mmCIF file of C-alpha atoms and ligand atoms in Angstrom:
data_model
loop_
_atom_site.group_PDB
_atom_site.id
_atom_site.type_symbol
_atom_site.label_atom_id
_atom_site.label_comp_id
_atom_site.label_asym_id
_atom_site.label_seq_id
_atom_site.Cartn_x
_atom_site.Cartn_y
_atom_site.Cartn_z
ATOM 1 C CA UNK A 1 -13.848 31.384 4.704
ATOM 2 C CA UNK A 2 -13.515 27.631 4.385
ATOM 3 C CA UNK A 3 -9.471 26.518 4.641
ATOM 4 C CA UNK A 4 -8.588 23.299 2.544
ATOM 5 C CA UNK A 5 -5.545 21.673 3.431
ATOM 6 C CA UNK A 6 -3.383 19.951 0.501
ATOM 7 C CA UNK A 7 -0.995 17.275 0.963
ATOM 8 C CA UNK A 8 0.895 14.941 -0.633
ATOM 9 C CA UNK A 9 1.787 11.476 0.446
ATOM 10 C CA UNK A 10 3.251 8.245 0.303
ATOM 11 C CA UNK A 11 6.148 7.980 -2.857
ATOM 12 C CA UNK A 12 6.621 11.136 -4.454
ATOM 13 C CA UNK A 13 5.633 11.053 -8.278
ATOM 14 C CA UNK A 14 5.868 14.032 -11.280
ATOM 15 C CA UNK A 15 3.228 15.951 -11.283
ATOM 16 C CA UNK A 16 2.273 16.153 -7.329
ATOM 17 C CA UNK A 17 3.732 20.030 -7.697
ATOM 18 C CA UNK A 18 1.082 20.463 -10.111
ATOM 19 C CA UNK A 19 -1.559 18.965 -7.683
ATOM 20 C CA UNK A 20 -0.549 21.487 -4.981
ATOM 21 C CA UNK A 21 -0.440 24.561 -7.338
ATOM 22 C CA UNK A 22 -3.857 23.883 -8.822
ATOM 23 C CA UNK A 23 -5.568 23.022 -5.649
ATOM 24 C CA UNK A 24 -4.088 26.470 -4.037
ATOM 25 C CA UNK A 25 -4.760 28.611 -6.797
ATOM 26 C CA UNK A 26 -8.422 27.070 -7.635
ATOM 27 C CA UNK A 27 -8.919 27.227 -3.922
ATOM 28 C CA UNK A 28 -8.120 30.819 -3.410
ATOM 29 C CA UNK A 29 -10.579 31.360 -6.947
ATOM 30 C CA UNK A 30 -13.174 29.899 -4.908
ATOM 31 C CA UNK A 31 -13.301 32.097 -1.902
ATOM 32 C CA UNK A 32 -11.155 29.474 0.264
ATOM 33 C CA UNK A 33 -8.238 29.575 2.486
ATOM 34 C CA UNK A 34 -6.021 26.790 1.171
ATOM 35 C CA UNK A 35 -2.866 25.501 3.747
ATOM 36 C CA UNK A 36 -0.358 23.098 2.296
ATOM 37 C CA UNK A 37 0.198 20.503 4.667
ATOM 38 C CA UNK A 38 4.573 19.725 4.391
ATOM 39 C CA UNK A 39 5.760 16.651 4.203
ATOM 40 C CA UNK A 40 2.944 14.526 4.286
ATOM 41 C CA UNK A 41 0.747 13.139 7.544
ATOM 42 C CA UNK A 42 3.340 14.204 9.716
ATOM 43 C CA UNK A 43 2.741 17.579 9.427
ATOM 44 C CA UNK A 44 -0.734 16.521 10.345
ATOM 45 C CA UNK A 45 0.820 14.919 13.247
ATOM 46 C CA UNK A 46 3.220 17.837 13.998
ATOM 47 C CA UNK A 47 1.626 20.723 13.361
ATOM 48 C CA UNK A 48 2.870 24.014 13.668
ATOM 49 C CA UNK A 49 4.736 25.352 10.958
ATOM 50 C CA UNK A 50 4.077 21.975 8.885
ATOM 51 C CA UNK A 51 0.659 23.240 7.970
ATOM 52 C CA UNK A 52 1.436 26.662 6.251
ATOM 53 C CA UNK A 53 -1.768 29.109 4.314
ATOM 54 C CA UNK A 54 -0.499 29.504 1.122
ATOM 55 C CA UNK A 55 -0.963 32.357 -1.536
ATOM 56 C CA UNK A 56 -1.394 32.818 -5.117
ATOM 57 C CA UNK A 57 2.630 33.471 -5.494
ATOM 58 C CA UNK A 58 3.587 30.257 -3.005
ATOM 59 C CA UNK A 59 3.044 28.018 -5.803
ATOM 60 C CA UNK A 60 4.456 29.974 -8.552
ATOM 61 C CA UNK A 61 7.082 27.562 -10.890
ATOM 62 C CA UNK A 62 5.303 24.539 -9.114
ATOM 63 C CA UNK A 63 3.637 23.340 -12.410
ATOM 64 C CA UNK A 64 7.439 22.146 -13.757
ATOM 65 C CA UNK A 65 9.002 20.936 -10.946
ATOM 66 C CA UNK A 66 9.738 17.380 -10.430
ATOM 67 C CA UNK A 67 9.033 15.473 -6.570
ATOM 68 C CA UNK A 68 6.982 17.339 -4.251
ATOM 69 C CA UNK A 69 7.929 20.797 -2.989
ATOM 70 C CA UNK A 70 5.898 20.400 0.029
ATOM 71 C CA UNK A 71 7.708 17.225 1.038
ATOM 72 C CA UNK A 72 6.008 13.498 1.868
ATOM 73 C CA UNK A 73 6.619 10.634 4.351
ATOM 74 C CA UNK A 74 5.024 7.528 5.412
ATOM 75 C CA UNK A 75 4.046 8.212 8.111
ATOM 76 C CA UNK A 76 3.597 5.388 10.967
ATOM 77 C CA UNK A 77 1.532 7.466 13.524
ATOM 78 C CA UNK A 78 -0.800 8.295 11.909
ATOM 79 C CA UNK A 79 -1.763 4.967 10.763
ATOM 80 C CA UNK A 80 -2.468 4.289 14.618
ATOM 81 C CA UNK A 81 -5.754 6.305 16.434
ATOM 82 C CA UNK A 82 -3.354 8.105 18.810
ATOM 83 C CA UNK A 83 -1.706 9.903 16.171
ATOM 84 C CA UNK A 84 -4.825 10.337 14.262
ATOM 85 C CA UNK A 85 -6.049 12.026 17.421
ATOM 86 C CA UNK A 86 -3.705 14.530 17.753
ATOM 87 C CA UNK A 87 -3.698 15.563 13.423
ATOM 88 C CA UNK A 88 -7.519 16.288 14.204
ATOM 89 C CA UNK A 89 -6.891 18.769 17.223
ATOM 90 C CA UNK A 90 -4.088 20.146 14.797
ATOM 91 C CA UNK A 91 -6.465 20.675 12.062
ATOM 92 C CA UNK A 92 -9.207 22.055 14.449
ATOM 93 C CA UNK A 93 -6.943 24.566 16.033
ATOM 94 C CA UNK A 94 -6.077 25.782 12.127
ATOM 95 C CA UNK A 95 -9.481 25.906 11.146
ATOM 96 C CA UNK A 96 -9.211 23.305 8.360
ATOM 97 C CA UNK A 97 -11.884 20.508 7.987
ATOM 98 C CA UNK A 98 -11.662 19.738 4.295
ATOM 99 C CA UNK A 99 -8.161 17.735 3.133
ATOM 100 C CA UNK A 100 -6.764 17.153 -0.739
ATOM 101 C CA UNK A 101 -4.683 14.268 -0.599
ATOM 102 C CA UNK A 102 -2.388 13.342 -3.683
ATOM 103 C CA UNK A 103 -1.048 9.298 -2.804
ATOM 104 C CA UNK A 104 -1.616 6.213 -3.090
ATOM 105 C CA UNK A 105 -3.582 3.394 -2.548
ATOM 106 C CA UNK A 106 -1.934 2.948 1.187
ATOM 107 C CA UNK A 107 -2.613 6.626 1.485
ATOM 108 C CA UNK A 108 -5.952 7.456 0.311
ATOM 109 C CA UNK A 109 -7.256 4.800 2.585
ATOM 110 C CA UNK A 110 -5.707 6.369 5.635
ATOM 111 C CA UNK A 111 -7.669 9.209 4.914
ATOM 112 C CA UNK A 112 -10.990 7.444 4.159
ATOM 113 C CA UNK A 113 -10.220 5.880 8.016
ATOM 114 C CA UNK A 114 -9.983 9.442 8.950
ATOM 115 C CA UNK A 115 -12.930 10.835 8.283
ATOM 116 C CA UNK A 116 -14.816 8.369 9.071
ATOM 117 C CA UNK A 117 -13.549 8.312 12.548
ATOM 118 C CA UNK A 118 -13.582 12.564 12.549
ATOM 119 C CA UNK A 119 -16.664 12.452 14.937
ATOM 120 C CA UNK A 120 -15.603 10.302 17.436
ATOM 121 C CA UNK A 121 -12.247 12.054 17.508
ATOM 122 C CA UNK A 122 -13.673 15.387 18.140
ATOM 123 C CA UNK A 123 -16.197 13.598 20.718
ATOM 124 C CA UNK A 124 -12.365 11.960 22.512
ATOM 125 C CA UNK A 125 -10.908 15.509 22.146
ATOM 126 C CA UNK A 126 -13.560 17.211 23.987
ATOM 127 C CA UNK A 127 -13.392 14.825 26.825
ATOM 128 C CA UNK A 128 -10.286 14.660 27.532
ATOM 129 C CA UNK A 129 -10.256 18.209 27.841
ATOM 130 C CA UNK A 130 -7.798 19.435 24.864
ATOM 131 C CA UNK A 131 -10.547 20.975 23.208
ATOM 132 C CA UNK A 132 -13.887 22.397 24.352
ATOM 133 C CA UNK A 133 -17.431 21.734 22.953
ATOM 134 C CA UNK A 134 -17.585 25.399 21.242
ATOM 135 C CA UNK A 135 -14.419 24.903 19.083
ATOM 136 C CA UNK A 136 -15.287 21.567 17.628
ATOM 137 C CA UNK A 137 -18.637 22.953 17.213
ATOM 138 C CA UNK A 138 -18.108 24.500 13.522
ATOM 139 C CA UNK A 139 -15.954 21.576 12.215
ATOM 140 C CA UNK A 140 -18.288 18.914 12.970
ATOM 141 C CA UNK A 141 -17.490 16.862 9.584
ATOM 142 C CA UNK A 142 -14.416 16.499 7.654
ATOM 143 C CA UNK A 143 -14.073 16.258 3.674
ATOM 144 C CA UNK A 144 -11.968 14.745 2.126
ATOM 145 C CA UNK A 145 -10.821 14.172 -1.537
ATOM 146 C CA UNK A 146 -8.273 11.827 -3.293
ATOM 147 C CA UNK A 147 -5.934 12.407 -5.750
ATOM 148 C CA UNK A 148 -4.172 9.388 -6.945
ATOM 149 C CA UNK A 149 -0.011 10.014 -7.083
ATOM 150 C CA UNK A 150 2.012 7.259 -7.876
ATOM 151 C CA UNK A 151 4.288 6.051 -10.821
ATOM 152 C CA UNK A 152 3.059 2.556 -10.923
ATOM 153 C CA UNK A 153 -0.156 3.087 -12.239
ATOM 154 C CA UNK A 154 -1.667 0.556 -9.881
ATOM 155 C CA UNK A 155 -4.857 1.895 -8.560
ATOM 156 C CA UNK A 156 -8.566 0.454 -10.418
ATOM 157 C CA UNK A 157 -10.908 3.010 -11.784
ATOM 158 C CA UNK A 158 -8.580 5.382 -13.343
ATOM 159 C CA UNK A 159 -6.392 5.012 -16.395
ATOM 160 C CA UNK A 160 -3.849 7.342 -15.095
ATOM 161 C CA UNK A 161 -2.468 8.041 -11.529
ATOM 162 C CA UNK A 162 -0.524 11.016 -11.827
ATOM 163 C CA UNK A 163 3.423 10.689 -12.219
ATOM 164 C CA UNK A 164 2.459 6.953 -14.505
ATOM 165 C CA UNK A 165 3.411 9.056 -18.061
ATOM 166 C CA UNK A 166 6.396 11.131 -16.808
ATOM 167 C CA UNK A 167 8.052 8.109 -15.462
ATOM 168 C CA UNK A 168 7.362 5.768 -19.007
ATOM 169 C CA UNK A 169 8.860 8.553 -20.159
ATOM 170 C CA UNK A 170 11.997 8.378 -18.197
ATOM 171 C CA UNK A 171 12.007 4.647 -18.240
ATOM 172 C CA UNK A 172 11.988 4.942 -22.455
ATOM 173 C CA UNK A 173 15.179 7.577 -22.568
ATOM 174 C CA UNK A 174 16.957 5.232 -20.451
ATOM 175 C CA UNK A 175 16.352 1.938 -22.077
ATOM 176 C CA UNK A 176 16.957 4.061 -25.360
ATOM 177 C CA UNK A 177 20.665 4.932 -23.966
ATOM 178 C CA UNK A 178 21.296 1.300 -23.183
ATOM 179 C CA UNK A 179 20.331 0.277 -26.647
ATOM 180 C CA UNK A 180 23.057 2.500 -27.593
ATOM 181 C CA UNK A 181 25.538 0.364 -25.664
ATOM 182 C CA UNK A 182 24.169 -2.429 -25.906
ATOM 183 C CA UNK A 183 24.242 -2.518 -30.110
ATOM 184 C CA UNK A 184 27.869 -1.323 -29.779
ATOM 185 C CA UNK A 185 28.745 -4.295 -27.590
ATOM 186 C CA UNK A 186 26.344 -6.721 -29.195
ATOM 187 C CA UNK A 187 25.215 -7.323 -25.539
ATOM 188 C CA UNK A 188 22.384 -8.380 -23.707
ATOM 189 C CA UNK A 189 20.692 -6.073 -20.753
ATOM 190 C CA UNK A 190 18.055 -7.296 -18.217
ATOM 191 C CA UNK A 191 16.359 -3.751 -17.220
ATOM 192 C CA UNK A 192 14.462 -4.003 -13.598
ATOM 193 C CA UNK A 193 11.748 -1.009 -13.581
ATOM 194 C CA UNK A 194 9.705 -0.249 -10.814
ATOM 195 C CA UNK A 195 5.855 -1.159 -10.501
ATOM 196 C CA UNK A 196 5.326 -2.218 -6.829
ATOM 197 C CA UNK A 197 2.775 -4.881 -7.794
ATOM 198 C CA UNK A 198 1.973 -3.797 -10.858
ATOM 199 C CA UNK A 199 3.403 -4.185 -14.322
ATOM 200 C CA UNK A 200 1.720 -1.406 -16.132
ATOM 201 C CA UNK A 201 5.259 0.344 -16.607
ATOM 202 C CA UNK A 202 7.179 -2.566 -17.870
ATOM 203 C CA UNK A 203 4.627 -4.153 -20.061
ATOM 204 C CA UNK A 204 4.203 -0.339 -21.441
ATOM 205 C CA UNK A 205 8.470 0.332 -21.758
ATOM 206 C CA UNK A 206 8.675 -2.434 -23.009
ATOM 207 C CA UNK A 207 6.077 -2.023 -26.136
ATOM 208 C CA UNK A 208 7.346 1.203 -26.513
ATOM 209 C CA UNK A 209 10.869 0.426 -26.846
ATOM 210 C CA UNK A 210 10.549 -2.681 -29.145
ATOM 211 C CA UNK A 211 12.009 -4.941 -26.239
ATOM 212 C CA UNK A 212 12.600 -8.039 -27.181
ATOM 213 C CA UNK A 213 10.797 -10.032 -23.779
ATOM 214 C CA UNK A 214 8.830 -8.572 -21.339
ATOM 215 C CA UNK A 215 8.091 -9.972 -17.107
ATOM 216 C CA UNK A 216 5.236 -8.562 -15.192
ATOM 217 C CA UNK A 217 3.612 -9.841 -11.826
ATOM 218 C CA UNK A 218 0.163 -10.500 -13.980
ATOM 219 C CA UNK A 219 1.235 -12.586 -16.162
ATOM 220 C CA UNK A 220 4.452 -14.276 -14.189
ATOM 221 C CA UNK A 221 6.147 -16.905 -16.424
ATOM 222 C CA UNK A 222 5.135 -20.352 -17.140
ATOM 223 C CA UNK A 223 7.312 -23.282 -16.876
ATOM 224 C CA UNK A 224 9.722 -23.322 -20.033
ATOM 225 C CA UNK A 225 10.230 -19.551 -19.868
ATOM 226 C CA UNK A 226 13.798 -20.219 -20.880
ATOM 227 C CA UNK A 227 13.044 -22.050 -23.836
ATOM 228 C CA UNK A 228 10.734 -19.594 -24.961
ATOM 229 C CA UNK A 229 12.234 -16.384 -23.942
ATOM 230 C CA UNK A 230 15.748 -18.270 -25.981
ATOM 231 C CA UNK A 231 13.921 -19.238 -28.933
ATOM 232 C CA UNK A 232 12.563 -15.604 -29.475
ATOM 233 C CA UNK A 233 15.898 -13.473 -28.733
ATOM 234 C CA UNK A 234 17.768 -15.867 -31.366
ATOM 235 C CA UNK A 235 15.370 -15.361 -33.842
ATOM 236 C CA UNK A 236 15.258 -11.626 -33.387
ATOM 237 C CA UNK A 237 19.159 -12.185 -33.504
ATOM 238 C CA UNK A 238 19.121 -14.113 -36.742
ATOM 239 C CA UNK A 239 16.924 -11.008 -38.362
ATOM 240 C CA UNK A 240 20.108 -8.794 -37.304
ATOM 241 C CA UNK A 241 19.367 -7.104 -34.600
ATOM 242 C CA UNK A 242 22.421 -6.101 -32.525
ATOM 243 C CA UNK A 243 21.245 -5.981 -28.911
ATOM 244 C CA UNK A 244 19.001 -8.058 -26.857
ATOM 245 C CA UNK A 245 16.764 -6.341 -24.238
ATOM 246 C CA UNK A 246 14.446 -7.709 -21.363
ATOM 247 C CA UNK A 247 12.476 -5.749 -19.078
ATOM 248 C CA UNK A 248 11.405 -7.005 -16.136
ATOM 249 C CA UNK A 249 9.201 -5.363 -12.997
ATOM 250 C CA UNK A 250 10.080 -5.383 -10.015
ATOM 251 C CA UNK A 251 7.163 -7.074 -8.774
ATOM 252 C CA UNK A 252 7.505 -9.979 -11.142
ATOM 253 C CA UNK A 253 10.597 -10.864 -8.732
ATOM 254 C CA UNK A 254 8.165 -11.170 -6.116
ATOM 255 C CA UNK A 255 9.382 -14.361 -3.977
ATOM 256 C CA UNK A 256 6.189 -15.386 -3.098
ATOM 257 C CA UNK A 257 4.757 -15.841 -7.217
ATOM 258 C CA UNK A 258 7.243 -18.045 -9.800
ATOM 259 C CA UNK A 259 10.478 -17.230 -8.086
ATOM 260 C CA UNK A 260 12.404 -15.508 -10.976
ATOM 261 C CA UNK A 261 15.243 -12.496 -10.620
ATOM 262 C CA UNK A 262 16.705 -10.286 -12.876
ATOM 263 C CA UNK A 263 19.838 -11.978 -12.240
ATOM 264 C CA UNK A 264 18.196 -15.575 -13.016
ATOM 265 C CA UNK A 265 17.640 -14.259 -16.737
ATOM 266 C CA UNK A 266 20.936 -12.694 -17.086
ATOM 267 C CA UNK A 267 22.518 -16.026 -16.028
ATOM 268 C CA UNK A 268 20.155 -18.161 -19.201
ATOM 269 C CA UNK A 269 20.892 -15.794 -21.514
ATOM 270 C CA UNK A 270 24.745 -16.360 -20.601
ATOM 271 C CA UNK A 271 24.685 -19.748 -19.971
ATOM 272 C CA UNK A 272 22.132 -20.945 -22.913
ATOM 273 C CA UNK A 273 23.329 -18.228 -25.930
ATOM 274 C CA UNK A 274 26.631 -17.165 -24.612
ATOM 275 C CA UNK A 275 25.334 -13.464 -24.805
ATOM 276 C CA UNK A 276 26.857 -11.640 -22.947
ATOM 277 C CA UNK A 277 24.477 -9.820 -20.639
ATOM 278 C CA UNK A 278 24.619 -7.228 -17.989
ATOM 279 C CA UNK A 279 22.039 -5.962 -15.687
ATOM 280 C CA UNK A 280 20.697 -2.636 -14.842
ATOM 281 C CA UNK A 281 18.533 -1.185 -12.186
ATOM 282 C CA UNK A 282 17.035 1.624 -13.195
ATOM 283 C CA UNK A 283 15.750 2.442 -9.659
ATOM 284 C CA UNK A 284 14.649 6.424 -8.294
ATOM 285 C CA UNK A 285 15.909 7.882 -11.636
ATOM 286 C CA UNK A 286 12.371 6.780 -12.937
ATOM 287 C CA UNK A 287 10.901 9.029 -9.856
ATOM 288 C CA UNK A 288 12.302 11.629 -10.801
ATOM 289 C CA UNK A 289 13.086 14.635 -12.543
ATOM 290 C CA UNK A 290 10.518 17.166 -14.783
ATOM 291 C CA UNK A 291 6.554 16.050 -15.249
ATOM 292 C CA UNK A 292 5.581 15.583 -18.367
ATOM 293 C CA UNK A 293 3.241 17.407 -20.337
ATOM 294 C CA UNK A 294 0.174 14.884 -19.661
ATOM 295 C CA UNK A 295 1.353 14.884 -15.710
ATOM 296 C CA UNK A 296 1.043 18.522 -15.608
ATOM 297 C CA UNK A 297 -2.171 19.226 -17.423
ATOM 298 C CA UNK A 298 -3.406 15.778 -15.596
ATOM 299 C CA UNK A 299 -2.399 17.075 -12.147
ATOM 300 C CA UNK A 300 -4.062 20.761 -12.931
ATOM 301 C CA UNK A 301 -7.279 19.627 -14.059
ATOM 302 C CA UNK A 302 -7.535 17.074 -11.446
ATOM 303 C CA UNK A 303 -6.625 19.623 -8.291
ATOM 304 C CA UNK A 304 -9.302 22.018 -9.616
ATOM 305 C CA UNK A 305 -11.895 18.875 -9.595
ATOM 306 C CA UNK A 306 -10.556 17.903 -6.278
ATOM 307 C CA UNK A 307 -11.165 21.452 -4.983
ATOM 308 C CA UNK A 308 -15.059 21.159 -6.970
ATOM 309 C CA UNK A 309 -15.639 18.377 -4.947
ATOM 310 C CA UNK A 310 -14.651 19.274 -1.921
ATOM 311 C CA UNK A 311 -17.651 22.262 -2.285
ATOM 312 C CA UNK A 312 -20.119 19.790 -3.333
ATOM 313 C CA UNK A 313 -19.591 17.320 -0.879
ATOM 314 C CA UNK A 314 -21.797 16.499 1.941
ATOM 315 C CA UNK A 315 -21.361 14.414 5.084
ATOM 316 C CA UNK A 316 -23.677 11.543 3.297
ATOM 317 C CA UNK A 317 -21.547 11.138 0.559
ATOM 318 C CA UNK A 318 -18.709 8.814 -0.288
ATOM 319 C CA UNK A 319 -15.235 10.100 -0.049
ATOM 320 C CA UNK A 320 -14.630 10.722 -3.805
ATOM 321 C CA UNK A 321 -11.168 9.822 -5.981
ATOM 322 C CA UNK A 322 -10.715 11.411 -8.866
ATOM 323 C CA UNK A 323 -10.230 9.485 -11.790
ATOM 324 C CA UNK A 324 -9.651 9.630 -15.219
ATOM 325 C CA UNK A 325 -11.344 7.315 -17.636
ATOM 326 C CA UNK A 326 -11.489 7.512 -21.452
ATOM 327 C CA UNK A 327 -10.025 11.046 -21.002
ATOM 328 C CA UNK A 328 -12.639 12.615 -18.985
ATOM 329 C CA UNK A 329 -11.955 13.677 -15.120
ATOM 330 C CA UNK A 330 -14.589 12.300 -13.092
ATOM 331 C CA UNK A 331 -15.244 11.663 -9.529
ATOM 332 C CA UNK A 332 -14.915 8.225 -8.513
ATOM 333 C CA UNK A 333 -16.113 6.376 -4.959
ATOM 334 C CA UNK A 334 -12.807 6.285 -3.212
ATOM 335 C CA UNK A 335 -13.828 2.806 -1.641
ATOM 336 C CA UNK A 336 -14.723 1.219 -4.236
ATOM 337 C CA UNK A 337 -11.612 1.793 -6.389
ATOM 338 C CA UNK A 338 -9.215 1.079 -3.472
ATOM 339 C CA UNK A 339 -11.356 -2.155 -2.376
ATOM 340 C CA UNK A 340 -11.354 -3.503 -6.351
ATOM 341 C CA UNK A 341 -7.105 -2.390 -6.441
ATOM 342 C CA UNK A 342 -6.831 -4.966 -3.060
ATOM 343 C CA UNK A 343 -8.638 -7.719 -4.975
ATOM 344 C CA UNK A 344 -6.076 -7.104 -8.020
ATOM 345 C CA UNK A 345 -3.523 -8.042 -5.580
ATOM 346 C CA UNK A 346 -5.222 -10.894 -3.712
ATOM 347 C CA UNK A 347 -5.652 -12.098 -7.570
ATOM 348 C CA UNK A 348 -1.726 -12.151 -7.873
ATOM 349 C CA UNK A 349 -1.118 -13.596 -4.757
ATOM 350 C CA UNK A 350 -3.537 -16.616 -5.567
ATOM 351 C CA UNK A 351 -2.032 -16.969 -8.500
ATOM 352 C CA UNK A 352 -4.922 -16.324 -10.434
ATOM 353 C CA UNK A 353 -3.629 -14.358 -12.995
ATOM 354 C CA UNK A 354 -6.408 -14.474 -15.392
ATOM 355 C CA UNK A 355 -8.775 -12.680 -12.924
ATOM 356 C CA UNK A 356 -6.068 -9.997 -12.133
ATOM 357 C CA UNK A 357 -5.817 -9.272 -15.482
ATOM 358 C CA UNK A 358 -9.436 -9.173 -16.085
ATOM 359 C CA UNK A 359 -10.035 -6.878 -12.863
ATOM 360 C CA UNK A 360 -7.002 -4.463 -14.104
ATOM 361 C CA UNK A 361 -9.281 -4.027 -16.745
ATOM 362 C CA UNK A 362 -12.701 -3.676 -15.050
ATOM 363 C CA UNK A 363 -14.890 -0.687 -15.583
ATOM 364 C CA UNK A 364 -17.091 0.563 -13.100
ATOM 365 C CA UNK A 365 -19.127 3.382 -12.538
ATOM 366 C CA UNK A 366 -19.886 4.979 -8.947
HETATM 367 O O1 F6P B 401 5.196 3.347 -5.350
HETATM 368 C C1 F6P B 401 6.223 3.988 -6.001
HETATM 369 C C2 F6P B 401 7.522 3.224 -5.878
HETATM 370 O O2 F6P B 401 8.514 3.923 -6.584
HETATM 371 C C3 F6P B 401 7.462 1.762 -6.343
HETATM 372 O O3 F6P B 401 7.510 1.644 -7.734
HETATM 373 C C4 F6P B 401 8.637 1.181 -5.609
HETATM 374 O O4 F6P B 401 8.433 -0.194 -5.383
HETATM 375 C C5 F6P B 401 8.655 1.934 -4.318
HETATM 376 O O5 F6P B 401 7.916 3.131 -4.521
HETATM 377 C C6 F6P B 401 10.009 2.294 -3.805
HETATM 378 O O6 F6P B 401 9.855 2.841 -2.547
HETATM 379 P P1 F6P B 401 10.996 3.647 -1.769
HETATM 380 O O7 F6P B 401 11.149 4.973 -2.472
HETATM 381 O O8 F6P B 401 10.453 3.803 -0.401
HETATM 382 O O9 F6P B 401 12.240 2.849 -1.878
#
């Protein structure tokens, strides 16, 4: 029977339960052995008890459940071959030569590097004596399929990572219950969400919670921010409203673009309209707690397509992602989405944020 091993990795995000439970249960519906892989590609590394077969029941109340069950690191070793080395005599002596991984972009490629380097890991294993010619023999390639996990919403060729939804969610009941304060007070709030690079969750909070002025790393702003980012929270003051809200990402702080901080907007909105403003970090609340509904029927349609693919594939193939776009689950080329999510971010860091935009928006087919 084929084993799959399941993992997540990298930052947890809602909906990575859902990932494992579908990929087990879909797995085992298939005729496989499927062996959840805890707490990321250090149980790789480890071994032992870290990778665990799972059954039907292992997963059961999985689908709700908020973080990952199975646990996640980043893992340093295994970025470097030596640790690599010793996750592929792990997997070998387990049986397991096909790998789900739910991650990121940082993650995925790791295990793109992986298999590509699976035959000349068995070939080093072999030689050096830890494992003989005859048990390498039947695990001569490895598959491997992405699943993307991450609340930031930052990798190209799907309009959804898993975990992006739940945490807009969260972000959206929290600015809500600062609004509350806030119109009591007749305050200001400067709101930092999370985003890594990307600004996909504060430009979205912030259109769906009527903010009043928005920063993202895309679209960093130009000189005279103050003037403008002034002229529109009096007006929106002078039409009555009672609070004044700004969202900004965290990787619109980013020192190396337009140096601005949350603090730096708190102090002009002081200084300039004698508001007075307070600042709040939303920080791991927006990590956590229950998946959505969209995270949990994203994450079970996507493990079952993950486990799909992992039966089709073939050692010529790409590694595939899968994606959604337009609201169909497809299969993406792995490279190709990671390599166009790097040239989003060499965009930023040039500072040409027309083409970042325009490549956050590219469609491509594999
Ligand atoms: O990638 C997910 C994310 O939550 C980012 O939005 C954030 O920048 C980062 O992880 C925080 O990482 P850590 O949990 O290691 O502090």
């Amino acid at each position: 029977k084929k084993r799959i091993g399941v993992m997540t990795s990298g930052g947890d995000s809602q909906g990575m339960n859902g990932v494992v439970r579908s990929v087990v249960r879909m797995s085992i519906h298939m005729g496989c052995e499927p062996y959840a892989i805890y707490e990321g590609y250090d149980g790789l590394v480890q071994g032992g008890d870290l990778i665990k077969q799972m059954k039907w029941d292992d997963v059961r109340g999985f689908l709700s459940r908020g973080g990952t069950l199975i646990g996640t690191k980043r893992c340093m070793e295994f970025y470097e071959r030596p640790g690599r080395l010793v996750a592929a005599k792990n997997m070998i002596l387990k049986g397991i030569d096909a790998l789900i991984i739910c991650g990121g972009d940082g993650s995925l490629t790791g295990a793109d590097k992986f298999r590509s380097e699976w035959p000349s890991l068995l070939q080093e294993l072999v030689e050096k004596g830890d494992l003989t010619q005859e048990a390498v023999e039947p695990y001569k390639h490895l598959n491997i399929c992405g699943l993307v996990g991450s609340i930031d919403n930052d990798m190209s060729g799907t309009d959804a990572t898993i975990g992006c939804f739940s945490s807009l969610e969260r972000i959206c009941e929290m600015v809500d219950a600062v609004f509350d304060t806030a119109a009591s007070h007749k305050r200001g709030f400067v709101i930092e969400v999370m985003g890594r690079h990307c600004g996909w969750l504060a430009l979205m909070a912030s259109i769906a919670t009527g903010a009043d002025y928005v920063f993202i790393p895309e679209k960093p702003p130009a000189p005279g921010w103050e003037d403008e980012m002034c002229q529109i929270v009096t007006s929106h003051r002078e039409w009555g409203k009672r609070r004044t809200i700004i969202i900004i990402s965290e990787g619109a702080q980013d020192t190396e673009l337009e140096k601005i901080t949350a603090d730096q907007v708190v102090k002009v909105l002081t200084d300039r309209l004698k508001l007075d403003t307070r600042k709040t970090v939303l920080g791991h609340i927006q990590r956590g707690g229950l998946p959505s509904y969209y995270d949990r029927w994203l994450s079970t349609l996507q493990g079952v397509e993950a486990v799909n693919a992992i039966l089709d594939s073939t050692p010529d193939k790409p590694t595939p992602v899968i994606t959604i776009r337009e609201n169909k689950i497809e299969r993406s080329n792995l490279e190709e989405c990671v390599k166009l999510t790097k040239s989003v971010a060499t965009a930023i860091k040039e500072k040409n944020f027309e083409k970042a935009m325009h490549l956050r928006d590219v469609e491509f087919k594999e």
